[in-house]
C-alpha cells in the first residue's frame, strides 16, 4: 500500500466518521427501545520508511481493520444477543515480505429464556474461522524462503451448538455453563483428522462441557475494560481442555482516535501442546456505530 493511498483512505474515514462521533454514534437512536448495541469499527495503520538512514532501520508497514459488535434485544420471555468480531491485518517488512498479523471471523448468537431475573436457560450457536490463508515459513538448503500453506478460509472452521444455564446478575457480568457440541471443519489441512488413526476426515464432532465468563467495566466515558474467558472440555478427559482468555482496555484519546491494549491467551491441544500468547498496543481511527 502506497503512502498516498493510505493518507487518502484515512482522510475519507475521518470525514465519514466525524459527524457520527459528534452525535455519539453513526446510527444512534435507530434501534427500537428494547434493543441495545455496542458497535465499534476501527482502522489502524503504521508505516516506517528508511533510505540511507545512518542509524539503521528496517522499512515496514502494518494495517489492521476491526469490527466489534454486541447487539441485544430484550423481551418479556427471552433475550437475544449477537456478538460479531471481525479482525483482518497484515504486516510488510523489508526483506521478509508480507505476513498476516490478525485474521478472525467470529459470530455468536445466544437466546436466554427469562426463567428468573438472574438465572436463565439458554441455547446458542457459534461460528469461527479465518479469511486469509495462513503459512509457515522456512528456508531450503540454499537459504531461500519456503512458504507452506497450513490453513485457509473455512479450514479450519468451528461450528458449535450450545445449551445450558446462565447466571446474569447485571449488564456487566455473566457466567454460562452447559453442554456444547463443537464441530471442526477441515477440507485439506488435517484439523479434523483423528490423531489415533491415519484416516482423513473433513468433519469432527466433539461433545463436551463449555464455560463462558464475561465481564466489562467502564472506568469513565473514555476508558473501558472487558474480558472473556472461554473453556471447553470434551468427554475424553480433563487433558483435552481448550481455552481462550481475551482482555482489552480501550481509551478514547481524541474524538476519532482510540488507544487499545490487549492480551490474549489460548490453548488448543490439537494445534499446539504449549499455551499461545498474544499482546498488542494499537492506536488508530475508531468510530462508534451505536
Short mmCIF file of C-alpha atoms in Angstrom, two decimals:
data_model
loop_
_atom_site.label_atom_id
_atom_site.label_comp_id
_atom_site.label_asym_id
_atom_site.label_seq_id
_atom_site.Cartn_x
_atom_site.Cartn_y
_atom_site.Cartn_z
CA UNK A 1 0.00 0.00 0.00
CA UNK A 2 1.48 3.35 -1.03
CA UNK A 3 1.64 6.23 1.40
CA UNK A 4 -0.58 8.44 -0.76
CA UNK A 5 -3.32 5.80 -0.85
CA UNK A 6 -3.12 5.31 2.90
CA UNK A 7 -3.41 9.04 3.58
CA UNK A 8 -6.44 9.36 1.28
CA UNK A 9 -8.11 6.37 2.94
CA UNK A 10 -7.56 7.82 6.41
CA UNK A 11 -8.87 11.22 5.35
CA UNK A 12 -12.01 9.66 3.89
CA UNK A 13 -12.57 7.65 7.06
CA UNK A 14 -12.21 10.76 9.21
CA UNK A 15 -14.66 12.72 7.07
CA UNK A 16 -17.18 9.88 7.23
CA UNK A 17 -16.80 9.28 10.94
CA UNK A 18 -16.66 12.85 12.25
CA UNK A 19 -20.42 13.61 12.07
CA UNK A 20 -21.19 10.28 13.69
CA UNK A 21 -18.77 10.87 16.56
CA UNK A 22 -20.22 14.29 17.17
CA UNK A 23 -23.63 12.73 17.71
CA UNK A 24 -22.35 9.80 19.78
CA UNK A 25 -22.82 7.11 17.15
CA UNK A 26 -23.43 6.68 13.46
CA UNK A 27 -26.85 5.09 13.93
CA UNK A 28 -27.68 6.29 17.46
CA UNK A 29 -31.42 6.32 18.00
CA UNK A 30 -32.15 3.96 15.10
CA UNK A 31 -32.82 0.89 17.26
CA UNK A 32 -36.17 0.07 18.93
CA UNK A 33 -36.37 0.76 22.67
CA UNK A 34 -35.97 -2.91 23.60
CA UNK A 35 -32.67 -3.20 21.71
CA UNK A 36 -29.19 -2.20 22.88
CA UNK A 37 -26.00 -2.16 20.85
CA UNK A 38 -22.27 -1.60 21.34
CA UNK A 39 -20.74 -1.49 17.86
CA UNK A 40 -17.28 -0.10 17.09
CA UNK A 41 -15.24 -0.20 13.87
CA UNK A 42 -11.61 0.80 13.52
CA UNK A 43 -8.73 1.25 11.09
CA UNK A 44 -5.11 1.18 12.23
CA UNK A 45 -2.10 1.89 10.02
CA UNK A 46 1.59 2.44 10.75
CA UNK A 47 4.46 2.99 8.29
CA UNK A 48 8.23 3.29 8.64
CA UNK A 49 10.38 4.05 5.59
CA UNK A 50 14.20 4.27 5.64
CA UNK A 51 16.53 5.30 2.81
CA UNK A 52 20.25 5.60 3.52
CA UNK A 53 19.46 6.17 7.20
CA UNK A 54 22.76 6.32 9.11
CA UNK A 55 21.38 4.96 12.40
CA UNK A 56 19.96 1.82 10.75
CA UNK A 57 16.33 0.87 10.40
CA UNK A 58 14.02 -1.55 8.59
CA UNK A 59 11.20 -0.30 6.38
CA UNK A 60 7.79 -1.71 7.26
CA UNK A 61 4.08 -1.04 7.34
CA UNK A 62 1.16 -2.58 9.19
CA UNK A 63 -2.58 -2.24 8.63
CA UNK A 64 -5.46 -3.59 10.67
CA UNK A 65 -9.24 -3.39 10.22
CA UNK A 66 -11.54 -4.30 13.11
CA UNK A 67 -15.29 -4.57 13.67
CA UNK A 68 -16.68 -5.44 17.09
CA UNK A 69 -20.45 -5.66 17.67
CA UNK A 70 -22.53 -6.65 20.71
CA UNK A 71 -26.26 -6.34 19.93
CA UNK A 72 -29.06 -7.49 22.22
CA UNK A 73 -32.85 -7.48 22.05
CA UNK A 74 -34.89 -7.88 25.24
CA UNK A 75 -38.44 -9.20 25.58
CA UNK A 76 -40.54 -10.49 28.47
CA UNK A 77 -39.95 -14.16 27.64
CA UNK A 78 -36.40 -14.11 26.27
CA UNK A 79 -33.37 -12.03 25.35
CA UNK A 80 -31.47 -12.48 22.07
CA UNK A 81 -27.80 -11.49 21.95
CA UNK A 82 -25.43 -11.48 18.96
CA UNK A 83 -21.67 -10.98 19.07
CA UNK A 84 -19.63 -10.31 15.92
CA UNK A 85 -15.85 -9.90 15.83
CA UNK A 86 -14.01 -9.30 12.55
CA UNK A 87 -10.25 -8.66 12.53
CA UNK A 88 -8.05 -8.54 9.46
CA UNK A 89 -4.49 -7.25 9.36
CA UNK A 90 -1.19 -7.63 7.57
CA UNK A 91 2.42 -6.56 8.09
CA UNK A 92 5.08 -5.95 5.45
CA UNK A 93 8.75 -5.87 6.46
CA UNK A 94 11.62 -5.15 4.11
CA UNK A 95 13.49 -8.38 3.49
CA UNK A 96 10.69 -10.61 4.76
CA UNK A 97 7.71 -9.53 2.70
CA UNK A 98 4.09 -9.74 3.82
CA UNK A 99 2.92 -11.64 6.89
CA UNK A 100 -0.56 -11.98 8.32
CA UNK A 101 -0.84 -10.23 11.69
CA UNK A 102 -4.54 -10.68 12.52
CA UNK A 103 -7.33 -12.74 10.98
CA UNK A 104 -10.59 -13.66 12.69
CA UNK A 105 -14.23 -14.10 11.70
CA UNK A 106 -16.43 -14.79 14.74
CA UNK A 107 -20.21 -14.86 15.25
CA UNK A 108 -22.06 -15.98 18.37
CA UNK A 109 -25.83 -15.93 18.88
CA UNK A 110 -27.42 -16.70 22.27
CA UNK A 111 -31.10 -16.88 23.24
CA UNK A 112 -31.65 -16.51 27.01
CA UNK A 113 -35.01 -17.51 28.48
CA UNK A 114 -36.11 -15.32 31.41
CA UNK A 115 -36.93 -18.09 33.87
CA UNK A 116 -35.90 -15.78 36.73
CA UNK A 117 -34.35 -12.34 36.85
CA UNK A 118 -30.79 -13.72 37.14
CA UNK A 119 -30.91 -17.44 36.26
CA UNK A 120 -31.64 -18.05 32.58
CA UNK A 121 -31.61 -21.25 30.49
CA UNK A 122 -30.05 -20.58 27.10
CA UNK A 123 -29.41 -22.06 23.69
CA UNK A 124 -26.99 -20.76 21.12
CA UNK A 125 -24.75 -21.16 18.13
CA UNK A 126 -21.19 -20.05 17.38
CA UNK A 127 -19.14 -19.92 14.19
CA UNK A 128 -15.42 -19.20 13.90
CA UNK A 129 -12.95 -19.20 11.01
CA UNK A 130 -10.39 -17.05 9.21
CA UNK A 131 -10.47 -15.11 5.94
CA UNK A 132 -6.94 -15.31 4.53
CA UNK A 133 -4.63 -18.26 4.04
CA UNK A 134 -2.07 -18.96 6.76
CA UNK A 135 1.53 -20.01 6.07
CA UNK A 136 4.58 -21.45 7.76
CA UNK A 137 7.93 -20.03 6.65
CA UNK A 138 11.22 -21.89 6.47
CA UNK A 139 14.41 -21.97 4.40
CA UNK A 140 15.73 -24.53 1.95
CA UNK A 141 19.32 -25.71 1.75
CA UNK A 142 20.21 -22.64 -0.35
CA UNK A 143 18.79 -20.23 2.20
CA UNK A 144 15.78 -19.35 0.06
CA UNK A 145 12.43 -18.89 1.74
CA UNK A 146 9.94 -21.74 1.56
CA UNK A 147 6.31 -20.73 2.03
CA UNK A 148 3.96 -23.57 3.03
CA UNK A 149 0.18 -23.12 3.34
CA UNK A 150 -1.17 -24.51 6.61
CA UNK A 151 -4.71 -23.04 6.75
CA UNK A 152 -7.27 -21.11 4.71
CA UNK A 153 -10.81 -19.78 4.77
CA UNK A 154 -13.10 -22.46 6.30
CA UNK A 155 -10.08 -24.66 7.02
CA UNK A 156 -10.28 -24.83 9.92
CA UNK A 157 -13.75 -23.61 10.81
CA UNK A 158 -15.57 -24.29 14.08
CA UNK A 159 -19.34 -24.62 14.42
CA UNK A 160 -20.67 -25.02 17.97
CA UNK A 161 -24.17 -25.64 19.30
CA UNK A 162 -24.67 -24.91 23.00
CA UNK A 163 -27.38 -25.24 25.67
CA UNK A 164 -27.13 -24.59 29.39
CA UNK A 165 -27.78 -22.28 32.33
CA UNK A 166 -26.61 -18.68 32.57
CA UNK A 167 -26.16 -16.52 35.67
CA UNK A 168 -26.57 -12.86 34.64
CA UNK A 169 -26.86 -10.59 37.70
CA UNK A 170 -26.34 -7.34 35.75
CA UNK A 171 -25.30 -5.97 32.36
CA UNK A 172 -21.60 -6.12 33.23
CA UNK A 173 -21.16 -9.77 34.26
CA UNK A 174 -22.37 -13.15 33.05
CA UNK A 175 -21.45 -16.77 33.69
CA UNK A 176 -22.60 -19.56 31.38
CA UNK A 177 -22.10 -23.29 31.70
CA UNK A 178 -23.68 -26.03 29.66
CA UNK A 179 -23.45 -28.76 27.06
CA UNK A 180 -21.75 -28.00 23.76
CA UNK A 181 -21.13 -29.89 20.56
CA UNK A 182 -18.09 -28.45 18.77
CA UNK A 183 -17.65 -29.37 15.11
CA UNK A 184 -14.29 -28.87 13.41
CA UNK A 185 -14.44 -28.42 9.62
CA UNK A 186 -11.29 -29.02 7.58
CA UNK A 187 -11.10 -29.94 3.92
CA UNK A 188 -7.38 -30.10 3.28
CA UNK A 189 -5.14 -29.35 6.26
CA UNK A 190 -5.99 -32.14 8.69
CA UNK A 191 -7.55 -30.17 11.56
CA UNK A 192 -10.47 -32.63 11.73
CA UNK A 193 -8.35 -35.79 11.47
CA UNK A 194 -8.41 -38.29 14.32
CA UNK A 195 -4.85 -38.40 15.75
CA UNK A 196 -5.37 -42.06 16.76
CA UNK A 197 -5.88 -43.13 13.15
CA UNK A 198 -4.49 -42.29 9.72
CA UNK A 199 -7.94 -41.66 8.26
CA UNK A 200 -8.58 -38.31 6.59
CA UNK A 201 -11.66 -36.54 7.99
CA UNK A 202 -13.49 -33.42 6.84
CA UNK A 203 -15.63 -33.11 9.99
CA UNK A 204 -15.01 -33.86 13.64
CA UNK A 205 -17.70 -33.68 16.34
CA UNK A 206 -16.66 -33.16 19.95
CA UNK A 207 -19.44 -33.19 22.57
CA UNK A 208 -18.45 -31.72 25.90
CA UNK A 209 -18.93 -29.08 28.60
CA UNK A 210 -18.44 -25.37 27.92
CA UNK A 211 -17.99 -22.41 30.24
CA UNK A 212 -18.06 -18.70 29.30
CA UNK A 213 -17.29 -15.93 31.79
CA UNK A 214 -17.66 -12.30 30.69
CA UNK A 215 -17.05 -9.03 32.49
CA UNK A 216 -16.92 -5.44 31.30
CA UNK A 217 -16.44 -2.20 33.21
CA UNK A 218 -16.36 1.46 32.21
CA UNK A 219 -13.93 3.44 34.35
CA UNK A 220 -15.14 6.66 32.73
CA UNK A 221 -16.70 7.86 29.49
CA UNK A 222 -13.37 7.39 27.73
CA UNK A 223 -11.95 4.21 29.32
CA UNK A 224 -13.47 0.72 29.13
CA UNK A 225 -12.16 -2.73 30.04
CA UNK A 226 -13.66 -6.06 29.01
CA UNK A 227 -12.59 -9.66 29.50
CA UNK A 228 -13.94 -13.01 28.27
CA UNK A 229 -12.81 -16.46 29.41
CA UNK A 230 -13.97 -19.41 27.29
CA UNK A 231 -13.21 -23.02 28.16
CA UNK A 232 -14.30 -26.27 26.53
CA UNK A 233 -13.68 -29.83 27.70
CA UNK A 234 -14.76 -32.81 25.65
CA UNK A 235 -15.76 -36.05 27.31
CA UNK A 236 -12.37 -37.72 26.73
CA UNK A 237 -10.76 -36.23 29.83
CA UNK A 238 -9.55 -33.06 31.54
CA UNK A 239 -6.33 -33.05 29.48
CA UNK A 240 -8.50 -32.23 26.46
CA UNK A 241 -9.49 -28.76 27.75
CA UNK A 242 -9.32 -25.91 25.21
CA UNK A 243 -9.42 -22.31 26.34
CA UNK A 244 -9.27 -18.67 25.22
CA UNK A 245 -8.87 -15.70 27.57
CA UNK A 246 -9.31 -12.29 25.89
CA UNK A 247 -8.64 -8.94 27.57
CA UNK A 248 -8.99 -5.48 26.05
CA UNK A 249 -8.56 -2.00 27.54
CA UNK A 250 -9.85 0.84 25.31
CA UNK A 251 -9.06 4.52 25.91
CA UNK A 252 -10.51 7.31 23.73
CA UNK A 253 -7.65 9.80 23.41
CA UNK A 254 -9.48 12.05 20.91
CA UNK A 255 -12.91 12.03 19.20
CA UNK A 256 -11.62 9.91 16.31
CA UNK A 257 -8.68 8.13 17.89
CA UNK A 258 -8.53 5.30 20.40
CA UNK A 259 -5.76 3.51 22.24
CA UNK A 260 -6.27 -0.25 22.68
CA UNK A 261 -4.17 -2.52 24.88
CA UNK A 262 -4.93 -6.21 24.58
CA UNK A 263 -3.70 -9.51 25.97
CA UNK A 264 -4.97 -12.89 24.71
CA UNK A 265 -4.03 -16.34 25.96
CA UNK A 266 -5.13 -19.52 24.18
CA UNK A 267 -4.70 -23.27 24.50
CA UNK A 268 -5.79 -25.90 21.98
CA UNK A 269 -4.12 -29.29 22.27
CA UNK A 270 -4.98 -30.12 18.65
CA UNK A 271 -2.95 -27.13 17.45
CA UNK A 272 -0.11 -26.97 19.97
CA UNK A 273 0.61 -28.58 23.33
CA UNK A 274 2.00 -25.27 24.63
CA UNK A 275 -0.08 -22.20 25.52
CA UNK A 276 -0.28 -19.40 22.96
CA UNK A 277 0.11 -15.73 23.91
CA UNK A 278 -0.65 -12.52 22.01
CA UNK A 279 -0.35 -8.93 23.24
CA UNK A 280 -0.96 -5.74 21.31
CA UNK A 281 -0.89 -1.96 21.65
CA UNK A 282 -2.86 -0.18 18.91
CA UNK A 283 -3.68 3.43 18.11
CA UNK A 284 -5.86 4.37 15.18
CA UNK A 285 -9.08 5.77 13.76
CA UNK A 286 -12.10 4.41 15.59
CA UNK A 287 -15.74 5.29 15.12
CA UNK A 288 -18.78 4.12 17.00
CA UNK A 289 -21.91 2.94 15.21
CA UNK A 290 -24.01 2.74 18.39
#
